[in-house]
CSV table of C-alpha atoms and ligand atoms in Angstrom, one decimal:
chain,number,residue,atom,x,y,z
A,113,MET,CA,58.5,18.2,-1.3
A,114,SER,CA,60.8,17.8,-4.6
A,115,ILE,CA,62.3,15.1,-6.9
A,116,THR,CA,64.8,15.1,-9.4
A,117,VAL,CA,64.3,14.4,-12.8
A,118,THR,CA,66.8,12.7,-15.0
A,119,PHE,CA,66.4,12.2,-18.2
A,120,LEU,CA,68.3,8.7,-19.9
A,121,GLY,CA,67.1,9.8,-23.4
A,122,HIS,CA,64.4,8.0,-25.4
A,123,SER,CA,61.5,6.6,-22.8
A,124,GLY,CA,63.7,6.3,-19.6
A,125,PHE,CA,64.2,8.3,-16.6
A,126,VAL,CA,65.6,8.1,-13.4
A,127,LEU,CA,63.5,10.1,-10.3
A,128,ASP,CA,64.8,10.6,-7.0
A,129,ASP,CA,63.4,12.7,-4.0
A,130,GLY,CA,66.8,12.5,-2.1
A,131,THR,CA,65.9,9.2,-0.1
A,132,HIS,CA,64.8,6.6,-3.0
A,133,SER,CA,65.8,6.3,-6.1
A,134,VAL,CA,62.6,4.8,-9.5
A,135,ALA,CA,63.9,4.1,-12.7
A,136,ILE,CA,61.9,4.1,-15.4
A,137,ASP,CA,61.8,2.0,-18.6
A,138,PRO,CA,66.1,2.2,-18.6
A,139,PHE,CA,67.2,1.5,-21.6
A,140,LEU,CA,70.8,2.4,-22.3
A,141,THR,CA,72.6,-0.1,-23.7
A,142,ASP,CA,72.3,0.3,-27.6
A,143,ASN,CA,70.7,3.9,-27.2
A,144,PRO,CA,72.1,6.0,-29.9
A,145,VAL,CA,71.2,9.0,-27.5
A,146,ALA,CA,71.9,8.1,-23.8
A,147,THR,CA,75.0,9.9,-22.1
A,148,MET,CA,75.2,6.8,-18.7
A,149,ASN,CA,75.9,3.3,-18.9
A,150,ALA,CA,73.8,0.5,-16.9
A,151,ASP,CA,76.4,0.1,-14.2
A,152,GLU,CA,76.5,3.7,-13.1
A,153,ILE,CA,72.5,3.9,-12.3
A,154,ARG,CA,71.5,3.7,-9.1
A,155,CYS,CA,68.1,3.0,-7.5
A,156,GLN,CA,65.7,1.2,-5.8
A,157,ALA,CA,62.9,0.5,-7.7
A,158,ILE,CA,62.4,0.2,-11.5
A,159,VAL,CA,59.0,0.7,-13.3
A,160,LEU,CA,58.5,-0.3,-16.7
A,161,THR,CA,55.3,0.5,-19.1
A,162,HIS,CA,55.5,-2.6,-21.4
A,163,GLY,CA,57.9,-5.0,-22.6
A,164,HIS,CA,60.3,-4.4,-26.1
A,165,SER,CA,63.6,-3.9,-25.9
A,166,ASP,CA,63.7,0.2,-26.1
A,167,HIS,CA,61.6,0.2,-22.6
A,168,LEU,CA,63.2,-3.1,-20.7
A,169,GLY,CA,66.3,-2.5,-22.1
A,170,ASP,CA,68.8,-3.1,-19.4
A,171,THR,CA,66.2,-3.8,-16.7
A,172,VAL,CA,67.8,-7.3,-15.8
A,173,ALA,CA,71.6,-5.8,-15.3
A,174,ILE,CA,70.5,-2.9,-13.2
A,175,ALA,CA,67.4,-4.7,-11.0
A,176,LYS,CA,70.1,-7.2,-10.0
A,177,ALA,CA,72.7,-4.7,-10.0
A,178,ASN,CA,71.2,-2.6,-7.0
A,179,ASP,CA,68.7,-5.6,-5.6
A,180,ALA,CA,66.0,-3.1,-6.9
A,181,THR,CA,62.5,-4.5,-7.2
A,182,VAL,CA,60.6,-4.1,-10.6
A,183,TYR,CA,56.8,-3.2,-11.5
A,184,ALA,CA,56.0,-4.6,-14.4
A,185,ALA,CA,53.1,-5.9,-16.0
A,186,PHE,CA,51.8,-9.6,-15.1
A,187,GLU,CA,54.2,-11.4,-17.8
A,188,ILE,CA,56.7,-9.0,-17.4
A,189,ALA,CA,57.4,-9.7,-13.8
A,190,GLN,CA,57.1,-13.7,-14.8
A,191,PHE,CA,59.5,-13.3,-17.1
A,192,LEU,CA,61.8,-11.7,-14.6
A,193,GLY,CA,61.3,-13.8,-12.4
A,194,GLU,CA,62.8,-16.2,-14.0
A,195,LYS,CA,65.9,-14.3,-14.5
A,196,ASP,CA,65.6,-14.2,-10.5
A,197,CYS,CA,65.2,-10.6,-10.4
A,198,LYS,CA,62.7,-9.0,-7.4
A,199,THR,CA,59.5,-8.4,-9.2
A,200,GLU,CA,56.0,-6.3,-8.3
A,201,PRO,CA,53.8,-7.3,-10.8
A,202,GLY,CA,50.5,-5.3,-11.7
A,203,ASN,CA,48.1,-4.5,-14.3
A,204,PRO,CA,46.0,-1.3,-15.3
A,205,GLY,CA,44.2,0.2,-12.7
A,206,GLY,CA,46.0,-1.2,-9.9
A,207,LYS,CA,48.3,0.4,-7.5
A,208,ILE,CA,50.6,-0.9,-5.5
A,209,ASN,CA,52.5,0.8,-2.6
A,210,GLY,CA,56.5,0.9,-2.0
A,211,ASP,CA,58.0,2.3,0.1
A,212,PHE,CA,59.2,5.7,-1.9
A,213,GLY,CA,55.9,5.8,-2.4
A,214,TRP,CA,53.3,4.4,-4.8
A,215,VAL,CA,53.0,3.1,-8.5
A,216,ALA,CA,49.6,2.6,-10.8
A,217,PHE,CA,49.3,1.1,-14.1
A,218,THR,CA,46.6,2.6,-16.6
A,219,GLN,CA,45.9,1.6,-20.0
A,220,ALA,CA,48.6,2.6,-23.5
A,221,PHE,CA,47.0,2.1,-26.4
A,222,HIS,CA,50.6,-0.3,-28.6
A,223,SER,CA,51.5,-3.7,-28.3
A,224,SER,CA,54.7,-5.5,-25.7
A,225,SER,CA,56.3,-7.9,-26.4
A,226,TYR,CA,60.1,-8.9,-26.1
A,227,GLU,CA,61.2,-11.5,-28.1
A,228,GLY,CA,58.8,-12.9,-29.0
A,229,ARG,CA,57.3,-13.9,-26.0
A,230,TYR,CA,54.2,-11.8,-25.6
A,231,MET,CA,54.5,-9.2,-22.0
A,232,GLY,CA,50.8,-8.9,-21.1
A,233,MET,CA,49.6,-4.9,-21.4
A,234,PRO,CA,51.1,-2.5,-22.4
A,235,CYS,CA,50.6,-0.1,-19.6
A,236,GLY,CA,51.2,3.3,-18.8
A,237,VAL,CA,52.3,3.7,-15.3
A,238,VAL,CA,51.8,6.8,-12.0
A,239,VAL,CA,55.3,7.4,-10.0
A,240,ASN,CA,54.3,9.1,-6.5
A,241,LEU,CA,57.4,9.6,-5.4
A,242,GLY,CA,58.8,12.5,-2.3
A,243,GLY,CA,54.9,13.9,-2.9
A,244,VAL,CA,55.0,14.3,-6.2
A,245,THR,CA,53.4,12.3,-8.9
A,246,VAL,CA,54.7,11.5,-12.5
A,247,TYR,CA,52.9,10.1,-15.3
A,248,HIS,CA,54.5,8.0,-18.0
A,249,CYS,CA,52.1,7.4,-20.7
A,250,GLY,CA,54.4,4.6,-22.0
A,251,ASP,CA,54.4,4.2,-25.8
A,252,THR,CA,50.3,5.0,-27.0
A,253,GLY,CA,48.1,6.6,-29.5
A,254,LEU,CA,45.5,8.8,-28.1
A,255,PHE,CA,42.6,7.7,-26.3
A,256,SER,CA,40.2,10.0,-24.4
A,257,ASP,CA,40.5,8.3,-21.6
A,258,MET,CA,43.8,10.3,-20.9
A,259,LYS,CA,41.6,12.8,-19.5
A,260,LEU,CA,40.7,11.0,-16.8
A,261,MET,CA,43.8,9.7,-15.7
A,262,GLY,CA,44.5,13.7,-15.9
A,263,GLU,CA,41.9,13.9,-13.4
A,264,ILE,CA,42.3,11.4,-10.8
A,265,TYR,CA,46.1,11.4,-10.5
A,266,ARG,CA,46.9,15.1,-11.1
A,267,PRO,CA,50.2,14.5,-11.8
A,268,ASP,CA,52.6,16.8,-11.6
A,269,ILE,CA,54.1,16.2,-14.2
A,270,ALA,CA,53.8,14.2,-17.4
A,271,MET,CA,56.1,12.3,-20.0
A,272,ILE,CA,54.1,12.1,-23.1
A,273,PRO,CA,55.8,10.2,-26.5
A,274,ILE,CA,55.8,12.8,-29.6
A,275,GLY,CA,57.7,10.3,-31.9
A,276,ASP,CA,54.8,9.8,-34.0
A,277,ARG,CA,54.9,6.4,-36.2
A,278,PHE,CA,54.7,3.9,-33.2
A,279,THR,CA,53.2,6.5,-31.1
A,280,MET,CA,51.1,9.9,-31.1
A,281,GLY,CA,53.1,12.6,-33.0
A,282,PRO,CA,53.7,15.7,-32.0
A,283,GLU,CA,49.9,17.0,-33.1
A,284,LEU,CA,48.1,14.0,-31.1
A,285,ALA,CA,50.6,14.5,-28.7
A,286,THR,CA,49.7,18.5,-28.0
A,287,LYS,CA,46.1,17.0,-27.0
A,288,ALA,CA,47.1,14.8,-24.8
A,289,ALA,CA,49.1,16.8,-22.6
A,290,GLU,CA,45.9,19.5,-22.5
A,291,TRP,CA,43.9,17.1,-21.9
A,292,ILE,CA,46.0,15.2,-18.5
A,293,LYS,CA,46.6,19.1,-17.6
A,294,PRO,CA,50.3,18.2,-15.8
A,295,LYS,CA,52.3,21.2,-14.7
A,296,VAL,CA,54.5,20.1,-16.5
A,297,ALA,CA,55.1,18.1,-19.7
A,298,ILE,CA,58.6,16.4,-20.8
A,299,PRO,CA,58.4,15.2,-24.5
A,300,ILE,CA,59.5,11.6,-25.5
A,301,HIS,CA,60.4,8.9,-27.5
A,302,TYR,CA,61.4,11.3,-30.6
A,303,LYS,CA,65.1,12.2,-32.1
A,304,THR,CA,66.3,8.2,-31.3
A,305,TRP,CA,66.2,7.0,-34.5
A,306,PRO,CA,65.9,8.4,-38.1
A,307,LEU,CA,62.4,6.7,-37.8
A,308,LEU,CA,61.2,9.1,-35.6
A,309,ALA,CA,60.3,12.7,-34.9
A,310,PRO,CA,63.6,14.7,-35.5
A,311,ASP,CA,62.6,17.3,-32.5
A,312,ALA,CA,60.0,18.6,-30.0
A,313,SER,CA,59.0,22.2,-32.5
A,314,GLY,CA,55.5,20.8,-32.9
A,315,PHE,CA,54.7,19.8,-29.2
A,316,THR,CA,53.2,22.9,-28.3
A,317,PRO,CA,50.5,22.4,-25.4
A,318,GLU,CA,49.3,25.3,-23.9
A,319,GLY,CA,49.0,25.7,-19.9
A,320,MET,CA,51.6,24.1,-18.5
A,321,GLU,CA,55.8,24.2,-18.5
A,322,ILE,CA,56.7,22.3,-21.4
A,323,LYS,CA,60.2,20.8,-20.5
A,324,VAL,CA,62.7,20.0,-23.5
A,325,MET,CA,65.5,17.2,-21.8
A,326,GLU,CA,68.7,16.1,-23.1
A,327,PRO,CA,69.4,13.3,-22.6
A,328,GLY,CA,71.5,12.6,-19.3
A,329,GLU,CA,70.5,15.7,-18.0
A,330,SER,CA,68.9,16.5,-15.0
A,331,TRP,CA,66.5,19.2,-13.4
A,332,GLN,CA,64.7,19.3,-10.5
A,333,TYR,CA,61.4,19.6,-9.8
A,334,ARG,CA,59.9,22.2,-7.1
B,490,NI,NI1,56.8,0.3,-27.6
B,491,MN,MN1,59.1,2.5,-27.5
């Protein structure tokens, strides 16, 4: 049971278990820290946390180039369906089985729109691939049910926004990580622009490994 985790920069990842690849929030074009182009991404599924352009990103192009299915909130799936993408709509509390494993949607305290269009509930996503469970919190403020998400899903890896202003800052993200209790916590959504926290130095949860990843970096879990 192992997966390769590749950080695309900002909030984006590709998870690969050797058979299946799942991209989360693939934002590359106009991403100032990205080291890869959208046409380099290979995946069978794309999972989105919400509709903001720094998360929806290159989804349409990548989905079409790979014939990939997009797992996203109902309204995002409607929008992508209009663009002829294959979709699996969901919403917080729900779980969808795929041939790679499953995706569950959790709540996130944020907003969700794209070019002025309402994009439904912002979400966190839990992806199970290759026997490894990954909780990507999306963009969110701190909420105490993160503790419950940790108890229910027992994530091996949690990706937690720490950039402040639009999401938790490092102090609240530290609290979130200690509530979720993953084996490995990866800080995300910082450093991309000057408005966000410049580094992960304030993210200091105890009781887990903290994995600070550089854009383009890959790391094997187990
Ligand atoms: Ni956002
Ligand atoms: Mn964002």
